[in-house]
Amino acid sequence: MARQLRAEQTRATIITAAADLFDRHGYESTSLSDIVAHAKVTKGALYFHFAAKEDLAHAILELNARAAQKLVAEVEGRGCSSLETLMRTTFGIARLAVEDPVPRAALRLATADVTVRPPLRHPFTEWLEFANRKFSAAVREADVHGDLDVGIVAHSLVSFYVGTRVAGRSLEPVGRLPRRVAEMWHLLIRGLVPVHRRPRYVTLATQLEREIRIA
């Protein structure tokens, strides 16, 4: 049992080290030797758990998918409106990125030429489908304008978030991400939400950003 626990801890250490390097330097620019040095493990320990760098990338994408699914389940369990659920989820993803290198690396891997192995789905596909569902429901709930093209809006939201993170990676610390997500939502609310419903969601965006900063 102790040996199994040590093996699990070593595997987690390797994944965290790889995620940190993938996020900071990119997938192609990171070698297995770099990961061994950063994780402070032997090559034998790395190869015991991962036969190739692609296996590490897949493990990171898999962990990120599980964290995102858990987040969505928690937020949807609150019984909020569809638009609030979508907002809380995007801020939740931002919180994960601030706190953990794995989600940061997963996003960088998703924008690189890294194959996502079935049955795992590309994270952007998952995000687009989720945003489509929530915006469609928000139209029915009259929280957004009824004449919106939901597919375009969902694509714009995902592109906005991804672009914010990609640009921010080189320009500012990751701790700035929650502020950028709040700015994103303030702009989207002005364009998507009927005037009489805007105050609720503007206040929510400010509140969610503040909660991450306090935490």
Coordinates of N, CA and C in Angstrom, one line a residue, residues 31-176:
S31 N 11.2 19.2 -23.2 CA 11.6 17.8 -23.4 C 11.4 17.0 -22.2
L32 N 11.4 15.6 -22.4 CA 11.3 14.8 -21.2 C 12.4 15.0 -20.2
S33 N 13.6 15.3 -20.7 CA 14.7 15.6 -19.8 C 14.4 16.9 -18.9
D34 N 13.8 17.9 -19.5 CA 13.3 19.1 -18.8 C 12.4 18.7 -17.7
I35 N 11.4 17.8 -18.0 CA 10.4 17.4 -17.0 C 11.0 16.6 -15.9
V36 N 12.0 15.7 -16.2 CA 12.7 14.9 -15.2 C 13.4 15.9 -14.2
A37 N 14.1 16.9 -14.8 CA 14.8 17.8 -13.9 C 13.9 18.7 -13.1
H38 N 12.8 19.1 -13.7 CA 11.8 20.0 -13.0 C 11.1 19.2 -11.9
A39 N 10.8 17.9 -12.2 CA 10.0 17.1 -11.2 C 11.0 16.5 -10.1
K40 N 12.3 16.6 -10.4 CA 13.3 16.0 -9.5 C 13.0 14.5 -9.3
V41 N 12.8 13.8 -10.4 CA 12.7 12.4 -10.4 C 13.7 11.8 -11.4
T42 N 13.8 10.4 -11.3 CA 14.7 9.8 -12.3 C 14.0 9.6 -13.6
K43 N 14.8 9.3 -14.7 CA 14.2 9.0 -15.9 C 13.4 7.7 -15.8
G44 N 13.9 6.8 -15.1 CA 13.2 5.5 -14.9 C 11.8 5.7 -14.2
A45 N 11.7 6.6 -13.3 CA 10.4 6.9 -12.6 C 9.5 7.5 -13.6
L46 N 10.0 8.4 -14.5 CA 9.1 9.0 -15.5 C 8.6 7.9 -16.5
Y47 N 9.5 7.1 -17.0 CA 9.1 6.1 -18.0 C 8.3 5.0 -17.4
F48 N 8.3 4.8 -16.1 CA 7.5 3.8 -15.4 C 6.0 4.3 -15.6
H49 N 5.8 5.6 -15.5 CA 4.4 6.1 -15.6 C 4.0 6.5 -17.0
F50 N 4.9 7.0 -17.8 CA 4.6 7.6 -19.1 C 5.7 7.2 -20.1
A51 N 5.2 6.5 -21.2 CA 6.1 6.0 -22.2 C 6.6 7.1 -23.1
A52 N 5.8 8.2 -23.2 CA 6.2 9.3 -24.2 C 5.6 10.6 -23.7
K53 N 6.1 11.7 -24.2 CA 5.6 13.0 -23.9 C 4.1 13.1 -24.2
E54 N 3.7 12.5 -25.3 CA 2.2 12.5 -25.7 C 1.3 11.9 -24.6
D55 N 1.9 10.9 -23.8 CA 1.1 10.4 -22.8 C 0.9 11.3 -21.6
L56 N 1.9 12.2 -21.4 CA 1.8 13.2 -20.3 C 0.8 14.2 -20.7
A57 N 0.8 14.6 -22.0 CA -0.1 15.6 -22.5 C -1.6 15.1 -22.4
H58 N -1.8 13.8 -22.7 CA -3.1 13.2 -22.6 C -3.5 13.2 -21.1
A59 N -2.6 12.9 -20.2 CA -3.0 12.8 -18.8 C -3.4 14.2 -18.3
I60 N -2.7 15.2 -18.8 CA -3.1 16.6 -18.4 C -4.5 16.9 -18.9
L61 N -4.7 16.6 -20.2 CA -6.0 16.9 -20.8 C -7.2 16.1 -20.1
E62 N -6.8 14.9 -19.7 CA -7.8 14.1 -19.0 C -8.1 14.6 -17.6
L63 N -7.1 15.0 -16.8 CA -7.3 15.6 -15.5 C -8.2 16.9 -15.6
N64 N -7.8 17.7 -16.6 CA -8.6 19.0 -16.8 C -10.0 18.7 -17.2
A65 N -10.3 17.7 -18.0 CA -11.7 17.4 -18.4 C -12.5 16.9 -17.1
R66 N -11.8 16.1 -16.2 CA -12.5 15.7 -15.0 C -12.8 16.9 -14.1
A67 N -11.9 17.8 -14.0 CA -12.1 19.0 -13.1 C -13.2 19.9 -13.7
A68 N -13.2 20.0 -15.0 CA -14.3 20.8 -15.7 C -15.6 20.2 -15.5
Q69 N -15.7 18.9 -15.6 CA -17.0 18.2 -15.4 C -17.5 18.3 -14.0
K70 N -16.6 18.2 -13.0 CA -16.9 18.4 -11.6 C -17.4 19.8 -11.4
L71 N -16.7 20.8 -11.9 CA -17.1 22.2 -11.8 C -18.6 22.4 -12.3
V72 N -18.8 21.9 -13.5 CA -20.1 22.1 -14.2 C -21.2 21.4 -13.3
A73 N -20.9 20.2 -12.8 CA -21.9 19.5 -12.0 C -22.2 20.3 -10.7
E74 N -21.2 20.9 -10.1 CA -21.4 21.7 -8.9 C -22.2 23.0 -9.2
V75 N -21.9 23.7 -10.3 CA -22.6 24.9 -10.6 C -24.0 24.6 -11.0
E76 N -24.2 23.6 -11.8 CA -25.6 23.3 -12.2 C -26.5 22.8 -11.1
G77 N -25.8 22.3 -10.0 CA -26.6 21.8 -8.9 C -27.1 22.9 -8.0
R78 N -26.7 24.2 -8.3 CA -27.2 25.3 -7.5 C -28.6 25.8 -8.0
G79 N -29.0 25.3 -9.1 CA -30.3 25.7 -9.6 C -30.4 27.2 -10.1
C80 N -29.3 27.7 -10.6 CA -29.3 29.1 -11.0 C -29.9 29.2 -12.4
S81 N -30.1 30.4 -12.9 CA -30.6 30.6 -14.3 C -29.5 30.1 -15.2
S82 N -29.8 29.9 -16.5 CA -28.8 29.4 -17.4 C -27.7 30.4 -17.6
L83 N -28.0 31.7 -17.7 CA -26.9 32.7 -17.9 C -26.0 32.7 -16.7
E84 N -26.6 32.7 -15.5 CA -25.8 32.7 -14.3 C -24.9 31.5 -14.2
T85 N -25.5 30.3 -14.6 CA -24.7 29.1 -14.6 C -23.5 29.2 -15.6
L86 N -23.7 29.8 -16.7 CA -22.6 30.0 -17.7 C -21.6 30.9 -17.1
M87 N -22.0 32.0 -16.5 CA -21.1 33.0 -16.0 C -20.3 32.3 -14.8
R88 N -20.9 31.6 -13.9 CA -20.2 31.0 -12.8 C -19.3 30.0 -13.3
T89 N -19.6 29.3 -14.4 CA -18.7 28.3 -14.9 C -17.4 28.9 -15.5
T90 N -17.6 30.0 -16.2 CA -16.4 30.6 -16.8 C -15.5 31.2 -15.7
F91 N -16.1 31.8 -14.7 CA -15.3 32.3 -13.5 C -14.6 31.1 -12.8
G92 N -15.3 30.0 -12.7 CA -14.8 28.8 -12.1 C -13.6 28.2 -12.8
I93 N -13.7 28.3 -14.2 CA -12.5 27.8 -15.0 C -11.4 28.8 -14.8
A94 N -11.6 30.1 -14.7 CA -10.6 31.0 -14.4 C -9.9 30.8 -13.0
R95 N -10.7 30.5 -12.0 CA -10.2 30.2 -10.7 C -9.3 28.9 -10.8
L96 N -9.7 27.9 -11.5 CA -8.8 26.7 -11.6 C -7.5 27.1 -12.3
A97 N -7.6 27.9 -13.3 CA -6.3 28.3 -14.0 C -5.4 29.1 -13.1
V98 N -6.0 29.9 -12.2 CA -5.1 30.7 -11.3 C -4.5 29.8 -10.3
E99 N -5.2 28.8 -9.8 CA -4.7 28.0 -8.7 C -3.8 26.8 -9.1
D100 N -3.9 26.3 -10.4 CA -3.3 25.0 -10.7 C -2.7 25.1 -12.1
P101 N -1.5 24.6 -12.3 CA -0.9 24.6 -13.6 C -1.5 23.7 -14.6
V102 N -2.2 22.6 -14.1 CA -2.8 21.6 -15.0 C -3.8 22.3 -16.0
P103 N -4.8 23.0 -15.5 CA -5.8 23.7 -16.4 C -5.1 24.7 -17.3
R104 N -4.1 25.4 -16.8 CA -3.3 26.3 -17.7 C -2.6 25.6 -18.8
A105 N -2.0 24.4 -18.5 CA -1.3 23.6 -19.5 C -2.3 23.0 -20.5
A106 N -3.5 22.6 -20.0 CA -4.5 22.0 -20.8 C -4.9 22.9 -21.9
L107 N -5.1 24.2 -21.5 CA -5.6 25.2 -22.5 C -4.5 25.4 -23.5
R108 N -3.2 25.5 -23.1 CA -2.1 25.7 -24.0 C -2.0 24.4 -25.0
L109 N -2.2 23.2 -24.4 CA -2.2 22.0 -25.2 C -3.3 22.0 -26.3
A110 N -4.5 22.5 -25.8 CA -5.7 22.6 -26.7 C -5.5 23.5 -27.9
T111 N -4.6 24.5 -27.7 CA -4.3 25.4 -28.8 C -3.1 25.0 -29.6
A112 N -2.4 23.9 -29.2 CA -1.3 23.4 -29.9 C -1.6 22.2 -30.8
D113 N -0.7 21.7 -31.5 CA -0.9 20.6 -32.4 C -0.8 19.3 -31.6
V114 N -1.6 19.1 -30.6 CA -1.6 17.9 -29.8 C -2.9 17.1 -30.0
T115 N -2.8 15.9 -30.4 CA -3.9 15.0 -30.7 C -4.7 14.7 -29.4
V116 N -6.0 14.9 -29.4 CA -6.8 14.5 -28.2 C -7.3 13.1 -28.5
R117 N -7.0 12.1 -27.7 CA -7.3 10.7 -27.9 C -8.7 10.4 -27.5
P118 N -9.5 9.7 -28.4 CA -10.8 9.3 -27.9 C -10.6 8.3 -26.8
P119 N -11.6 8.1 -25.9 CA -12.9 8.8 -26.0 C -12.9 10.2 -25.4
L120 N -11.8 10.8 -25.0 CA -11.7 12.1 -24.6 C -12.0 13.1 -25.8
R121 N -12.8 14.1 -25.5 CA -13.2 15.1 -26.5 C -12.3 16.3 -26.4
H122 N -12.2 17.0 -27.5 CA -11.4 18.3 -27.4 C -12.2 19.2 -26.5
P123 N -11.4 19.9 -25.6 CA -12.1 20.8 -24.6 C -12.9 21.9 -25.3
F124 N -12.5 22.4 -26.4 CA -13.2 23.5 -27.1 C -14.6 23.0 -27.6
T125 N -14.6 21.7 -28.0 CA -15.9 21.1 -28.4 C -16.8 21.1 -27.2
E126 N -16.3 20.6 -26.1 CA -17.1 20.5 -24.9 C -17.6 21.9 -24.5
W127 N -16.7 22.9 -24.5 CA -17.1 24.3 -24.1 C -18.2 24.9 -25.0
L128 N -18.0 24.6 -26.4 CA -19.0 25.2 -27.3 C -20.3 24.6 -27.1
E129 N -20.4 23.3 -26.9 CA -21.7 22.6 -26.7 C -22.3 23.1 -25.4
F130 N -21.6 23.3 -24.4 CA -22.1 23.8 -23.1 C -22.6 25.2 -23.3
A131 N -21.8 26.1 -23.9 CA -22.3 27.4 -24.1 C -23.5 27.5 -25.0
N132 N -23.6 26.6 -26.0 CA -24.8 26.6 -26.9 C -26.0 26.2 -26.1
R133 N -25.9 25.2 -25.2 CA -27.0 24.8 -24.4 C -27.5 25.9 -23.5
K134 N -26.5 26.6 -22.8 CA -26.9 27.6 -21.8 C -27.5 28.8 -22.5
F135 N -26.9 29.2 -23.6 CA -27.4 30.4 -24.3 C -28.8 30.1 -24.9
S136 N -29.0 28.9 -25.4 CA -30.4 28.5 -25.9 C -31.4 28.6 -24.7
A137 N -31.0 28.1 -23.6 CA -31.9 28.1 -22.4 C -32.1 29.6 -22.0
A138 N -31.1 30.4 -22.0 CA -31.2 31.8 -21.6 C -32.1 32.6 -22.5
V139 N -32.2 32.2 -23.8 CA -33.2 32.8 -24.7 C -34.6 32.5 -24.2
R140 N -34.8 31.2 -23.9 CA -36.1 30.8 -23.4 C -36.5 31.5 -22.1
E141 N -35.5 31.7 -21.3 CA -35.7 32.4 -20.0 C -35.7 33.9 -20.1
A142 N -35.6 34.4 -21.3 CA -35.6 35.9 -21.6 C -34.5 36.7 -20.9
D143 N -33.4 36.0 -20.6 CA -32.3 36.7 -20.0 C -31.3 37.3 -21.1
V144 N -31.5 36.8 -22.3 CA -30.7 37.4 -23.4 C -31.7 37.7 -24.6
H145 N -31.4 38.5 -25.5 CA -32.2 38.9 -26.6 C -32.7 37.6 -27.4
G146 N -34.0 37.6 -27.7 CA -34.5 36.4 -28.4 C -34.1 36.2 -29.8
D147 N -33.5 37.3 -30.5 CA -33.2 37.2 -31.9 C -31.7 36.8 -32.0
L148 N -31.0 36.4 -31.0 CA -29.6 36.1 -31.1 C -29.4 34.8 -31.9
D149 N -28.3 34.7 -32.6 CA -27.8 33.5 -33.2 C -27.0 32.8 -32.1
V150 N -27.6 31.8 -31.5 CA -26.9 31.2 -30.3 C -25.6 30.6 -30.7
G151 N -25.5 30.0 -31.9 CA -24.2 29.4 -32.3 C -23.1 30.4 -32.4
I152 N -23.4 31.5 -33.0 CA -22.4 32.6 -33.1 C -22.0 33.1 -31.7
V153 N -23.0 33.3 -30.9 CA -22.7 33.9 -29.5 C -21.8 32.9 -28.7
A154 N -22.2 31.6 -28.8 CA -21.4 30.6 -28.1 C -19.9 30.5 -28.6
H155 N -19.8 30.6 -29.9 CA -18.4 30.6 -30.5 C -17.7 31.8 -30.1
S156 N -18.3 32.9 -30.1 CA -17.7 34.2 -29.7 C -17.2 34.1 -28.2
L157 N -18.1 33.6 -27.3 CA -17.7 33.5 -25.9 C -16.5 32.6 -25.7
V158 N -16.4 31.5 -26.3 CA -15.3 30.6 -26.2 C -14.0 31.2 -26.8
S159 N -14.2 31.8 -27.9 CA -13.0 32.5 -28.6 C -12.5 33.7 -27.7
F160 N -13.5 34.4 -27.1 CA -13.1 35.5 -26.3 C -12.3 35.0 -25.1
Y161 N -12.8 34.0 -24.4 CA -12.1 33.5 -23.2 C -10.7 33.0 -23.6
V162 N -10.6 32.1 -24.6 CA -9.4 31.5 -25.0 C -8.4 32.6 -25.5
G163 N -8.9 33.6 -26.2 CA -8.0 34.7 -26.7 C -7.5 35.5 -25.5
T164 N -8.3 35.7 -24.5 CA -7.9 36.5 -23.4 C -6.8 35.8 -22.6
R165 N -6.9 34.5 -22.5 CA -5.8 33.7 -21.8 C -4.6 33.6 -22.6
V166 N -4.7 33.4 -24.0 CA -3.5 33.3 -24.8 C -2.7 34.6 -24.8
A167 N -3.5 35.7 -25.0 CA -2.8 37.0 -25.0 C -2.2 37.3 -23.7
G168 N -3.0 37.0 -22.6 CA -2.5 37.3 -21.3 C -1.3 36.6 -20.8
R169 N -1.1 35.4 -21.4 CA 0.0 34.5 -21.0 C 1.4 35.3 -21.2
S170 N 1.5 36.1 -22.2 CA 2.7 36.8 -22.5 C 2.7 38.2 -21.9
L171 N 1.6 38.7 -21.6 CA 1.5 40.1 -21.2 C 1.3 40.4 -19.7
E172 N 0.7 39.4 -19.0 CA 0.4 39.7 -17.6 C 0.4 38.5 -16.8
P173 N 0.4 38.5 -15.5 CA 0.4 37.3 -14.6 C -1.0 36.7 -14.7
V174 N -1.0 35.4 -14.4 CA -2.3 34.6 -14.5 C -3.3 35.1 -13.5
G175 N -2.8 35.8 -12.4 CA -3.8 36.3 -11.4 C -4.6 37.4 -12.0
R176 N -4.3 37.9 -13.1 CA -5.1 39.0 -13.7 C -6.3 38.4 -14.5

